[in-house]
Tab-separated table of C-alpha atoms and ligand atoms in Angstrom:
chain	number	residue	atom	x	y	z
Q	137	UNK	CA	-71.460	18.603	-5.806
Q	138	UNK	CA	-73.697	20.164	-3.156
Q	139	UNK	CA	-73.639	23.954	-2.803
Q	140	UNK	CA	-72.389	23.748	0.791
Q	141	UNK	CA	-69.465	21.387	0.009
Q	142	UNK	CA	-65.913	22.752	0.341
Q	143	UNK	CA	-64.475	22.269	-3.204
Q	144	UNK	CA	-60.867	21.805	-2.007
Q	145	UNK	CA	-61.929	19.128	0.463
Q	146	UNK	CA	-63.990	17.413	-2.250
Q	147	UNK	CA	-61.006	17.424	-4.675
Q	148	UNK	CA	-58.687	16.041	-1.990
Q	149	UNK	CA	-61.106	13.254	-1.111
Q	150	UNK	CA	-61.650	12.248	-4.748
Q	151	UNK	CA	-57.967	12.119	-5.533
Q	152	UNK	CA	-57.117	10.279	-2.313
Q	153	UNK	CA	-59.739	7.668	-3.145
Q	154	UNK	CA	-58.468	7.362	-6.738
Q	155	UNK	CA	-54.966	6.630	-5.441
Q	156	UNK	CA	-56.255	4.109	-2.888
Q	157	UNK	CA	-58.130	2.332	-5.706
Q	158	UNK	CA	-54.790	1.705	-7.465
Q	159	UNK	CA	-53.307	-0.262	-4.573
Q	160	UNK	CA	-53.154	-4.019	-5.273
Q	161	UNK	CA	-53.442	-6.891	-2.786
Q	162	UNK	CA	-50.101	-8.107	-1.430
Q	163	UNK	CA	-48.475	-4.672	-1.722
Q	164	UNK	CA	-46.142	-2.854	0.605
Q	165	UNK	CA	-47.439	0.719	0.574
Q	166	UNK	CA	-45.651	3.938	1.524
Q	167	UNK	CA	-48.169	6.059	3.450
Q	168	UNK	CA	-47.581	9.789	2.983
Q	169	UNK	CA	-48.505	12.721	5.193
Q	170	UNK	CA	-51.063	15.521	4.933
Q	171	UNK	CA	-54.771	16.064	4.500
Q	172	UNK	CA	-54.979	14.595	0.962
Q	173	UNK	CA	-53.059	11.419	1.776
Q	174	UNK	CA	-55.235	11.034	4.867
Q	175	UNK	CA	-58.148	10.247	2.513
Q	176	UNK	CA	-56.021	7.651	0.679
Q	177	UNK	CA	-55.167	5.985	4.009
Q	178	UNK	CA	-58.838	6.022	4.987
Q	179	UNK	CA	-59.924	4.379	1.710
Q	180	UNK	CA	-57.140	1.760	1.804
Q	181	UNK	CA	-58.430	0.880	5.279
Q	182	UNK	CA	-62.004	0.692	3.994
Q	183	UNK	CA	-60.970	-1.594	1.114
Q	184	UNK	CA	-59.156	-3.854	3.589
Q	185	UNK	CA	-62.197	-3.960	5.858
Q	186	UNK	CA	-64.556	-4.839	2.995
Q	187	UNK	CA	-62.238	-7.639	1.817
Q	188	UNK	CA	-61.669	-5.949	-1.563
Q	189	UNK	CA	-57.978	-5.607	-0.642
Q	190	UNK	CA	-55.859	-8.197	1.192
Q	191	UNK	CA	-52.392	-8.589	2.654
Q	192	UNK	CA	-51.268	-4.961	2.730
Q	193	UNK	CA	-48.424	-3.595	4.815
Q	194	UNK	CA	-47.928	0.141	5.232
Q	195	UNK	CA	-44.750	2.106	5.832
Q	196	UNK	CA	-45.719	5.440	7.418
Q	197	UNK	CA	-43.847	8.662	6.694
Q	198	UNK	CA	-44.844	10.424	9.942
Q	199	UNK	CA	-46.572	10.086	13.298
Q	200	UNK	CA	-49.702	11.394	11.563
Q	201	UNK	CA	-49.622	8.547	9.014
Q	202	UNK	CA	-48.929	6.009	11.789
Q	203	UNK	CA	-51.922	7.194	13.814
Q	204	UNK	CA	-54.239	7.182	10.771
Q	205	UNK	CA	-53.064	3.744	9.606
Q	206	UNK	CA	-53.775	2.324	13.056
Q	207	UNK	CA	-57.179	4.026	13.125
Q	208	UNK	CA	-58.134	2.508	9.755
Q	209	UNK	CA	-56.698	-0.957	10.455
Q	210	UNK	CA	-53.708	-0.961	8.082
Q	211	UNK	CA	-50.912	-3.256	9.365
Q	212	UNK	CA	-47.580	-1.455	9.555
Q	213	UNK	CA	-44.003	-2.484	8.922
Q	214	UNK	CA	-40.599	-0.782	8.748
Q	215	UNK	CA	-37.821	-0.382	6.220
Q	216	UNK	CA	-35.795	-2.923	8.226
Q	217	UNK	CA	-38.373	-5.631	7.575
Q	218	UNK	CA	-38.985	-5.269	3.820
Q	219	UNK	CA	-36.912	-5.509	0.663
Q	220	UNK	CA	-39.175	-3.315	-1.457
Q	221	UNK	CA	-41.951	-0.725	-1.431
Q	222	UNK	CA	-44.426	-1.383	-4.238
Q	223	UNK	CA	-46.224	1.930	-4.219
Q	224	UNK	CA	-46.105	5.154	-2.209
Q	225	UNK	CA	-48.942	7.684	-2.078
Q	226	UNK	CA	-48.166	11.189	-0.878
Q	227	UNK	CA	-49.327	14.788	-1.218
Q	228	UNK	CA	-47.373	17.843	-2.321
Q	229	UNK	CA	-47.387	21.600	-1.808
Q	230	UNK	CA	-46.358	22.396	-5.397
Q	231	UNK	CA	-46.041	20.319	-8.576
Q	232	UNK	CA	-44.262	21.651	-11.685
Q	233	UNK	CA	-44.790	20.520	-15.319
Q	234	UNK	CA	-41.865	18.056	-14.962
Q	235	UNK	CA	-43.570	16.439	-11.923
Q	236	UNK	CA	-40.936	17.887	-9.613
Q	237	UNK	CA	-42.305	18.829	-6.202
Q	238	UNK	CA	-42.049	21.020	-3.176
Q	239	UNK	CA	-43.065	19.060	-0.083
Q	240	UNK	CA	-42.762	19.586	3.653
Q	241	UNK	CA	-45.872	21.609	4.471
Q	242	UNK	CA	-46.397	19.082	7.258
Q	243	UNK	CA	-42.683	19.070	8.210
Q	244	UNK	CA	-42.464	15.406	7.181
Q	245	UNK	CA	-40.398	15.722	3.984
Q	246	UNK	CA	-37.296	13.946	5.336
Q	247	UNK	CA	-39.065	10.661	6.009
Q	248	UNK	CA	-41.306	11.208	2.992
Q	249	UNK	CA	-38.326	11.491	0.650
Q	250	UNK	CA	-36.831	8.255	2.015
Q	251	UNK	CA	-40.049	6.281	1.569
Q	252	UNK	CA	-41.318	7.908	-1.653
Q	253	UNK	CA	-37.999	7.564	-3.470
Q	254	UNK	CA	-37.711	3.862	-2.557
Q	255	UNK	CA	-41.126	3.044	-4.039
Q	256	UNK	CA	-41.442	1.214	-7.360
Q	257	UNK	CA	-44.272	3.631	-8.143
Q	258	UNK	CA	-44.665	7.011	-6.457
Q	259	UNK	CA	-48.163	8.481	-6.849
Q	260	UNK	CA	-48.619	12.153	-5.915
Q	261	UNK	CA	-52.116	13.255	-4.919
Q	262	UNK	CA	-53.009	16.953	-5.126
Q	263	UNK	CA	-55.893	19.315	-5.712
Q	264	UNK	CA	-55.572	21.560	-8.755
Q	265	UNK	CA	-54.328	24.564	-6.704
Q	266	UNK	CA	-50.959	22.802	-6.261
Q	267	UNK	CA	-50.032	22.913	-9.963
Q	268	UNK	CA	-47.457	25.645	-10.754
Q	269	UNK	CA	-45.316	26.605	-13.740
Q	270	UNK	CA	-42.245	27.084	-11.567
Q	271	UNK	CA	-41.424	25.674	-8.112
Q	272	UNK	CA	-41.294	28.245	-5.334
Q	273	UNK	CA	-44.004	30.476	-6.879
Q	274	UNK	CA	-46.595	29.934	-4.143
Q	275	UNK	CA	-44.885	28.009	-1.360
Q	276	UNK	CA	-41.742	28.514	0.716
Q	277	UNK	CA	-39.163	25.719	0.509
Q	278	UNK	CA	-38.952	23.741	3.788
Q	279	UNK	CA	-35.520	22.705	5.051
Q	280	UNK	CA	-35.114	20.431	8.096
Q	281	UNK	CA	-32.131	21.410	10.214
Q	282	UNK	CA	-30.458	20.187	13.397
Q	283	UNK	CA	-31.399	22.748	16.095
Q	284	UNK	CA	-27.763	23.514	17.060
Q	285	UNK	CA	-26.957	24.355	13.413
Q	286	UNK	CA	-29.913	26.722	12.870
Q	287	UNK	CA	-27.936	29.998	12.746
Q	288	UNK	CA	-25.069	28.897	10.448
Q	289	UNK	CA	-27.552	27.143	8.148
Q	290	UNK	CA	-29.671	30.325	7.903
Q	291	UNK	CA	-26.546	32.362	7.052
Q	292	UNK	CA	-25.527	29.847	4.385
Q	293	UNK	CA	-29.036	29.989	2.890
Q	294	UNK	CA	-28.880	33.816	2.776
Q	295	UNK	CA	-25.584	33.547	0.864
Q	296	UNK	CA	-27.434	31.400	-1.694
Q	297	UNK	CA	-29.972	34.234	-2.147
Q	298	UNK	CA	-32.728	32.747	0.003
Q	299	UNK	CA	-34.729	34.439	2.752
Q	300	UNK	CA	-35.002	31.920	5.616
Q	301	UNK	CA	-37.528	31.949	8.418
Q	302	UNK	CA	-37.871	29.552	11.330
Q	303	UNK	CA	-41.247	27.777	11.243
Q	304	UNK	CA	-43.155	28.558	14.443
Q	305	UNK	CA	-45.729	26.348	16.120
Q	306	UNK	CA	-49.465	26.967	16.134
Q	307	UNK	CA	-51.015	26.182	19.517
Q	308	UNK	CA	-47.438	25.486	20.668
Q	309	UNK	CA	-45.025	28.175	21.874
Q	310	UNK	CA	-41.711	28.245	20.014
Q	311	UNK	CA	-40.544	26.520	16.847
Q	312	UNK	CA	-42.153	23.544	15.115
Q	313	UNK	CA	-40.304	20.366	16.070
Q	314	UNK	CA	-40.231	17.651	13.394
Q	315	UNK	CA	-40.940	13.969	14.115
Q	316	UNK	CA	-37.144	13.576	14.325
Q	317	UNK	CA	-36.768	16.406	16.887
Q	318	UNK	CA	-35.410	19.024	14.460
Q	319	UNK	CA	-36.349	22.554	13.332
Q	320	UNK	CA	-37.878	23.544	9.979
Q	321	UNK	CA	-36.579	26.599	8.131
Q	322	UNK	CA	-38.914	27.849	5.366
Q	323	UNK	CA	-37.050	29.616	2.594
Q	324	UNK	CA	-38.257	32.166	0.036
Q	325	UNK	CA	-36.243	32.042	-3.192
Q	326	UNK	CA	-37.046	34.644	-5.853
Q	327	UNK	CA	-36.628	32.012	-8.574
Q	328	UNK	CA	-35.858	28.320	-8.461
Q	329	UNK	CA	-34.405	27.865	-11.950
Q	330	UNK	CA	-32.636	24.571	-11.335
Q	331	UNK	CA	-34.416	22.475	-8.662
Q	332	UNK	CA	-32.010	19.530	-9.032
Q	333	UNK	CA	-28.971	21.701	-8.352
Q	334	UNK	CA	-30.617	23.594	-5.465
Q	335	UNK	CA	-31.724	20.318	-3.853
Q	336	UNK	CA	-28.107	19.108	-3.764
Q	337	UNK	CA	-26.629	22.476	-2.736
Q	338	UNK	CA	-28.968	22.819	0.254
Q	339	UNK	CA	-28.387	19.248	1.414
Q	340	UNK	CA	-24.641	19.912	1.294
Q	341	UNK	CA	-24.847	22.601	4.014
Q	342	UNK	CA	-23.621	21.025	7.279
Q	343	UNK	CA	-26.556	20.684	9.670
Q	344	UNK	CA	-29.206	20.303	6.948
Q	345	UNK	CA	-31.031	16.982	7.167
Q	346	UNK	CA	-33.174	17.286	4.054
Q	347	UNK	CA	-35.010	19.875	1.967
Q	348	UNK	CA	-38.459	19.699	0.394
Q	349	UNK	CA	-37.408	19.600	-3.282
Q	350	UNK	CA	-38.342	16.219	-4.783
Q	351	UNK	CA	-36.703	16.061	-8.210
Q	352	UNK	CA	-37.165	13.097	-10.568
Q	353	UNK	CA	-38.944	11.012	-7.914
Q	354	UNK	CA	-42.587	11.193	-9.074
Q	355	UNK	CA	-44.082	8.598	-11.420
Q	356	UNK	CA	-47.730	9.662	-11.515
Q	357	UNK	CA	-49.585	12.812	-10.435
Q	358	UNK	CA	-53.318	12.513	-9.754
Q	359	UNK	CA	-54.941	15.953	-9.769
Q	360	UNK	CA	-58.343	16.566	-8.245
Q	361	UNK	CA	-60.377	19.094	-10.239
Q	362	UNK	CA	-63.898	20.462	-10.320
Q	363	UNK	CA	-65.370	20.489	-13.842
Q	364	UNK	CA	-68.925	21.675	-14.438
Q	365	UNK	CA	-69.548	21.431	-10.696
Q	366	UNK	CA	-68.431	17.777	-10.660
Q	367	UNK	CA	-65.210	16.483	-9.035
Q	368	UNK	CA	-62.913	14.690	-11.501
Q	369	UNK	CA	-59.422	13.232	-11.364
Q	370	UNK	CA	-56.836	13.958	-14.072
Q	371	UNK	CA	-53.590	12.007	-14.409
Q	372	UNK	CA	-50.250	13.240	-15.667
G	179	5RP	C1	-46.098	16.959	4.455
G	179	5RP	C2	-46.290	17.152	2.999
G	179	5RP	C3	-47.708	17.095	2.500
G	179	5RP	O1	-47.830	16.009	1.659
G	179	5RP	C4	-48.026	18.375	1.796
G	179	5RP	O2	-47.849	19.449	2.725
G	179	5RP	C5	-49.445	18.405	1.241
G	179	5RP	O3	-50.377	18.402	2.281
G	179	5RP	P1	-51.947	18.486	2.033
G	179	5RP	O4	-52.348	17.245	1.319
G	179	5RP	O5	-52.523	18.604	3.422
G	179	5RP	O6	-52.231	19.716	1.208
G	179	5RP	O7	-45.390	17.331	2.232
G	179	5RP	O8	-44.761	17.178	4.813
């Protein structure tokens, strides 16, 4: 690796490419969101262009994935048109030792959970900084909420022991608006001892669309690492 290279970027690229290499011709592919998955989308497109890969259809999880897939020449379809998703590739903000995830750093976790959980094989692509012993240690938990329900949802989250904050836009005044036109509330929990239970409890609050806990969905995690100055990919 060259001295000037950004190691995180290098890890993301390696792991995105490794995931793209696993896609087989004839597959319907869930296309995740974020900077790591962007590399996977790029390399799937490059494999299609070179003829190494044929007859792929992508199902995007966000406007970002749609734009990238179009840029790299990946034909797109929808959940109405297909009866299966063979493989989904997506990033994560945290991964625990049981392969449970926090997602939603890009505010796309609602569509991501639909697509990723329908896939026969869900491959998570992360750099090594995303691995944690316990979910919630480094990242706030994103919750997508209908705008008119923001205040009661925040109060309900406080009653559960969470500290909610409305996600605000960068280079956009006011709150972040999801691809579905909703708000994102990021929640700090002191401890997430039981992700499966918390996932259900949060989704049961009226006005909550979906939260970023992905429990029991992941099949494979590909982790980009730098070992002896060389990028490598480890699988769990
Ligand atoms: C978007 C997500 C992303 O997959 C997650 O935020 C990871 O992004 P990146 O690969 O840019 O670190 O969940 O909602």
